[in-house]
Rosetta silent file (secondary structure, phi, psi, omega in degrees, C-alpha in Angstrom):
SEQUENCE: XXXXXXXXXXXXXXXXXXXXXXXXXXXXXXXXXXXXXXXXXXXXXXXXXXXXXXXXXXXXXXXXXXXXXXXXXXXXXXXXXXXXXXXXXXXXXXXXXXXXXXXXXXXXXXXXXXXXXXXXXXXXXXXXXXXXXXXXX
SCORE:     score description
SCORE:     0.000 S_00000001
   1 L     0.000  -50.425  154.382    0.000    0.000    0.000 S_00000001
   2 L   -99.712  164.556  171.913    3.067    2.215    0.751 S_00000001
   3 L  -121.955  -44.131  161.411    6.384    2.657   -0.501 S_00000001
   4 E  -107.020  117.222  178.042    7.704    6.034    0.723 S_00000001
   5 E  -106.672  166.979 -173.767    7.098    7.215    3.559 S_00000001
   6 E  -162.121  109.340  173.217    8.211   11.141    4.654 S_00000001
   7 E   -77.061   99.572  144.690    8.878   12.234    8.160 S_00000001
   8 E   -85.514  174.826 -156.939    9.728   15.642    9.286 S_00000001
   9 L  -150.693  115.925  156.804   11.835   16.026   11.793 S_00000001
  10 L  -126.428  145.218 -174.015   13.032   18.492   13.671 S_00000001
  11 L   -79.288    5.946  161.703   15.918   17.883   15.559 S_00000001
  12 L   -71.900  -39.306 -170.014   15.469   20.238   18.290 S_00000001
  13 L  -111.198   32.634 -166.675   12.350   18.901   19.700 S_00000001
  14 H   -69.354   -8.352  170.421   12.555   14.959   18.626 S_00000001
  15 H   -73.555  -20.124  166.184   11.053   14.462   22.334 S_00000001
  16 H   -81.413  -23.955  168.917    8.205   15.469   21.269 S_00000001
  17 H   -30.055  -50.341 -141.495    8.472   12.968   17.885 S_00000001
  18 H   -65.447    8.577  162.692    8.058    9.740   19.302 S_00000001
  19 H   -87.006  -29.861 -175.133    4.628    8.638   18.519 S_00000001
  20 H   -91.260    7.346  159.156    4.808    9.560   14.996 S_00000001
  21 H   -61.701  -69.789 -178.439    8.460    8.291   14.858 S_00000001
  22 H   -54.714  -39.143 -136.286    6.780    4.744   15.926 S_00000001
  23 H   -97.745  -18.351  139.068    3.916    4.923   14.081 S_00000001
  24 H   -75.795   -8.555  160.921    6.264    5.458   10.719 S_00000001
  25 H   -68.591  -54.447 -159.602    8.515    2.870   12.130 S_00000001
  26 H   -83.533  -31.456  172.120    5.576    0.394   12.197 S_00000001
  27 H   -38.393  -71.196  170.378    3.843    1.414    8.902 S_00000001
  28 H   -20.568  -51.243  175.442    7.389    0.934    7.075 S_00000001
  29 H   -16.319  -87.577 -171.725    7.169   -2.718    8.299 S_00000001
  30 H   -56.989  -55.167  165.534    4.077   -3.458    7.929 S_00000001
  31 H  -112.269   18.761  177.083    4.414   -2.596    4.432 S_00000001
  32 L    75.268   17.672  172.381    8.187   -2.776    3.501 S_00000001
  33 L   -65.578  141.921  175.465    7.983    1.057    2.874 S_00000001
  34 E   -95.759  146.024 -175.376   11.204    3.291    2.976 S_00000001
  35 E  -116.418   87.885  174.069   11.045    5.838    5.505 S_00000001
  36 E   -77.065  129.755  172.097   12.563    9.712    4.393 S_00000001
  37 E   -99.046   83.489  163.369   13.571   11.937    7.444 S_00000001
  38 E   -74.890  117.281 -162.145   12.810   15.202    5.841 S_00000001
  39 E  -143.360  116.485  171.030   14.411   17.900    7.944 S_00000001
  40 E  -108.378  150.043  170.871   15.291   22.024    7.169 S_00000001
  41 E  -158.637  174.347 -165.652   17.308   24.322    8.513 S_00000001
  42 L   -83.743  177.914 -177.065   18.721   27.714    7.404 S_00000001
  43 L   -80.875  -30.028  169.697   22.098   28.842    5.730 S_00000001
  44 L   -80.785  159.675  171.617   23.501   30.214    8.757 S_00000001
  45 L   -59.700  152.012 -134.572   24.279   29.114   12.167 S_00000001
  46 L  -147.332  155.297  129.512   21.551   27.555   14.220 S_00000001
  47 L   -26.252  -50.260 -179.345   21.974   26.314   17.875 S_00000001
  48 L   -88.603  -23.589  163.848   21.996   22.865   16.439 S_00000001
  49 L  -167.479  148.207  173.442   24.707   23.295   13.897 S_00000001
  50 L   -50.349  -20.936 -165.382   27.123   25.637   12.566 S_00000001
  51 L   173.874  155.017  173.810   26.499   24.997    8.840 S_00000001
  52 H   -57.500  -33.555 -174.528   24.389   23.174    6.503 S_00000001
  53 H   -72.630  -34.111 -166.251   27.052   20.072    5.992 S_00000001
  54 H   -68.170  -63.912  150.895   27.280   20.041    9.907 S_00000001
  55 H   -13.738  -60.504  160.148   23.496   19.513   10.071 S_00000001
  56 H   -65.102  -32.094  151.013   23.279   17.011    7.544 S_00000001
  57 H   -67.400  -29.795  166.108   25.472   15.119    9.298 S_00000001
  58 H   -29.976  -63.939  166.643   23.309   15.463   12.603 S_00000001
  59 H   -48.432   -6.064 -148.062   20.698   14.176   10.259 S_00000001
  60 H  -125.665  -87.030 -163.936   22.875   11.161    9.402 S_00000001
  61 H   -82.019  -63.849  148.552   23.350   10.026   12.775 S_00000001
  62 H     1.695  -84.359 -153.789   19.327   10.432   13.229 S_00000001
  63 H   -53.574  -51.463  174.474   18.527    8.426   10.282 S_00000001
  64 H   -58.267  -44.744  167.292   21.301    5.520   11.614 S_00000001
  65 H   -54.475  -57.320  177.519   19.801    5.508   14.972 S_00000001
  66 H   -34.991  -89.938 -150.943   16.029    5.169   13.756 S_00000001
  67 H   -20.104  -74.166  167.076   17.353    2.555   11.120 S_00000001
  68 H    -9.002 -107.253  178.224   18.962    0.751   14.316 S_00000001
  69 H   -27.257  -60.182 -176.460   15.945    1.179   16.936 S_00000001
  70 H  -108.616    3.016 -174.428   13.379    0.075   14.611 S_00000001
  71 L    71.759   27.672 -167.583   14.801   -1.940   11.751 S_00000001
  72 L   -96.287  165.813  166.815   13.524    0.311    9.257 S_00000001
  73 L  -111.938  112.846  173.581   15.262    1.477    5.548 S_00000001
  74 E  -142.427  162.408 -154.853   15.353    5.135    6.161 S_00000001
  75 L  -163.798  140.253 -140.204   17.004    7.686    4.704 S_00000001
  76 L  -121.006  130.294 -158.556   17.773   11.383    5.494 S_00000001
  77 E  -121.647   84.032 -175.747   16.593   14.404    2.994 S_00000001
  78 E   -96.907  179.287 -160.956   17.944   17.657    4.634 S_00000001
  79 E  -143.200   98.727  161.165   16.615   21.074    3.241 S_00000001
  80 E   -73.102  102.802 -167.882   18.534   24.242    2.971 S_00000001
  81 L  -117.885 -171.322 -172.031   16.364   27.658    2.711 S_00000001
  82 L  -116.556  -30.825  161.531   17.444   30.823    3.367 S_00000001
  83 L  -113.701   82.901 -164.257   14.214   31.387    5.611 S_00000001
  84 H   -90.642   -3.596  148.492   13.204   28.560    6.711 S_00000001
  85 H   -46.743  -45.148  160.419   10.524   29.565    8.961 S_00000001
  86 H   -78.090   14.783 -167.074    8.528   31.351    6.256 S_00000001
  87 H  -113.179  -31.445 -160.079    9.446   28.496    3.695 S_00000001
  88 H   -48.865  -69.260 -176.923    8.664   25.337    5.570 S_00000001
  89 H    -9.924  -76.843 -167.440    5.023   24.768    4.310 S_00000001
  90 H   -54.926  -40.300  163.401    5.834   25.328    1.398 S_00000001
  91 H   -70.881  -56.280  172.007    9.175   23.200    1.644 S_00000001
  92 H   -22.730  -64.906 -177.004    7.792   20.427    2.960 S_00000001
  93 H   -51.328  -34.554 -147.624    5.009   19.908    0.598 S_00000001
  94 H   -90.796  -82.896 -175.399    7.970   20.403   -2.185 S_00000001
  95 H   -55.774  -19.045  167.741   10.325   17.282   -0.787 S_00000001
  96 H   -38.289  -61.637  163.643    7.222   15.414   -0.593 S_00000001
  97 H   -40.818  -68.649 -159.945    6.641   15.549   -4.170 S_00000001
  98 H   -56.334  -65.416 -147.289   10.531   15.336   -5.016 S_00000001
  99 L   -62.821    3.739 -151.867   11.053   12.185   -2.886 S_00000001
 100 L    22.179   88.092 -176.746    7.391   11.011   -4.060 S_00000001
 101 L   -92.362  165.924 -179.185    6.405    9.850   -1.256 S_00000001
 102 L  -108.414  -22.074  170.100    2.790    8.178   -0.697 S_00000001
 103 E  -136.674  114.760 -173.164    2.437    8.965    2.631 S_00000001
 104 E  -107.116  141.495  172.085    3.800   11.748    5.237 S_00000001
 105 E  -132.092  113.733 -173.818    3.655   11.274    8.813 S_00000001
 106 E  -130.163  140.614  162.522    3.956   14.207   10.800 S_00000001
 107 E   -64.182  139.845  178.032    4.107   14.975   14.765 S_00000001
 108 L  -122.043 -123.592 -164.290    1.510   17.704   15.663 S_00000001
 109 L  -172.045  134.448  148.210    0.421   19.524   19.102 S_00000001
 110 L   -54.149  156.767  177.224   -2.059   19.901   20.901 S_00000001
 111 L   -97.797  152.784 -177.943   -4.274   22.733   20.109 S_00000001
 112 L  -157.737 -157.778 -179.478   -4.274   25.348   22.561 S_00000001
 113 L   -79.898   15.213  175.562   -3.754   29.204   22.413 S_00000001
 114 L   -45.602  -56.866 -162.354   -0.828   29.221   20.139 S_00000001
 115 L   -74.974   -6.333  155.919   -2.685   28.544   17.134 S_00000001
 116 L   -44.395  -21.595  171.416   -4.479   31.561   17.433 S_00000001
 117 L  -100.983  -71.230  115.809   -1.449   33.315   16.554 S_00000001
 118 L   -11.779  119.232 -171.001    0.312   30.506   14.477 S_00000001
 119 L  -102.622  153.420  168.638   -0.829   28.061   11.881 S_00000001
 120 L   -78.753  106.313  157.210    0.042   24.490   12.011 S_00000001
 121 H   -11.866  -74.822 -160.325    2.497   22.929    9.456 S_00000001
 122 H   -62.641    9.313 -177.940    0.363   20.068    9.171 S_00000001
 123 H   -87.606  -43.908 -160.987   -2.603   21.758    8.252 S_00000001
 124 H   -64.914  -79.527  174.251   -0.794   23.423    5.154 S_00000001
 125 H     0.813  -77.713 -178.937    0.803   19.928    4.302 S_00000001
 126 H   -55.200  -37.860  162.282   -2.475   18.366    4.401 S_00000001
 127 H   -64.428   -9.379 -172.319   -4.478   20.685    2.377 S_00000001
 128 H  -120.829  -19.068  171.669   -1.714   20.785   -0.333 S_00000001
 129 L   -58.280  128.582  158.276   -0.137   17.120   -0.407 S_00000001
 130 L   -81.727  -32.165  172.947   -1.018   14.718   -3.385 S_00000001
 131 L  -110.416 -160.256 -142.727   -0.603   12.268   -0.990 S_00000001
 132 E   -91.661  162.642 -161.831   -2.059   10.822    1.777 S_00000001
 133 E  -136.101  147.988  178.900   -0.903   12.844    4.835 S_00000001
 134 E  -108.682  121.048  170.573   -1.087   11.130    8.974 S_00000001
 135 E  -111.722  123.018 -155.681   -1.044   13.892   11.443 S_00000001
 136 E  -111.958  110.066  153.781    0.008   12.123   14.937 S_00000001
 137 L   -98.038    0.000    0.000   -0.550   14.159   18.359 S_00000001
């Protein structure tokens, strides 16, 4: 039923990840589906890394631990913008497409008074995806 699956990930908060990290672990399985860890970050230095190559490796050492921990084939897609706060939506939807994935699995939030200020990623995703899109809180 799947083939590709597409994660995003951000590595600052992966404590907040882990249900839709399992629940793209078990999908993958279930149907022998590759698992992309779609991940962006900016051109400049971040907290989390110093450069874009420095990142990608971060992402790299992700994608080998998942692989590990669940026994999954996954493989790591990073994404260089120059803003990537106002770009994600739109990036996201965009590596979807590229990797052509059939399914995205994304972590969400509860709603509370944030989104009054803030839109959700996954909402954009979902209204704009060709494929089928899981949003996990």
């Amino acid at each position: 039923m799947y083939t590709k699956i597409m994660v995003p990930i951000d590595l600052t908060h992966l404590d907040k990840m882990g249900k839709a990290l399992q629940a793209a672990a078990d999908l993958a399985k279930l149907y022998g589906a590759e698992v992309y860890y779609v991940s962006v970050t900016g051109s400049l230095p971040s907290e989390l890394a110093r450069n874009p190559e420095v990142f990608a490796k971060k992402l790299d050492e992700f994608v080998a631990m998942q692989n590990s921990t669940y026994g999954v084939k996954g493989f790591g897609h990073p994404i260089t913008a120059s803003d990537p706060a106002a770009d994600l939506d739109r990036l996201l939807s965009d590596a979807g497409e590229a990797i052509e994935a059939d399914l995205v699995i994304m972590a969400s939030h509860v709603p509370g008074f944030w989104e009054n200020l803030f839109h959700a990623h996954g909402n954009y995703v979902a209204t704009h995806a060709h494929m089928s899109v899981f949003l996990v809180r």
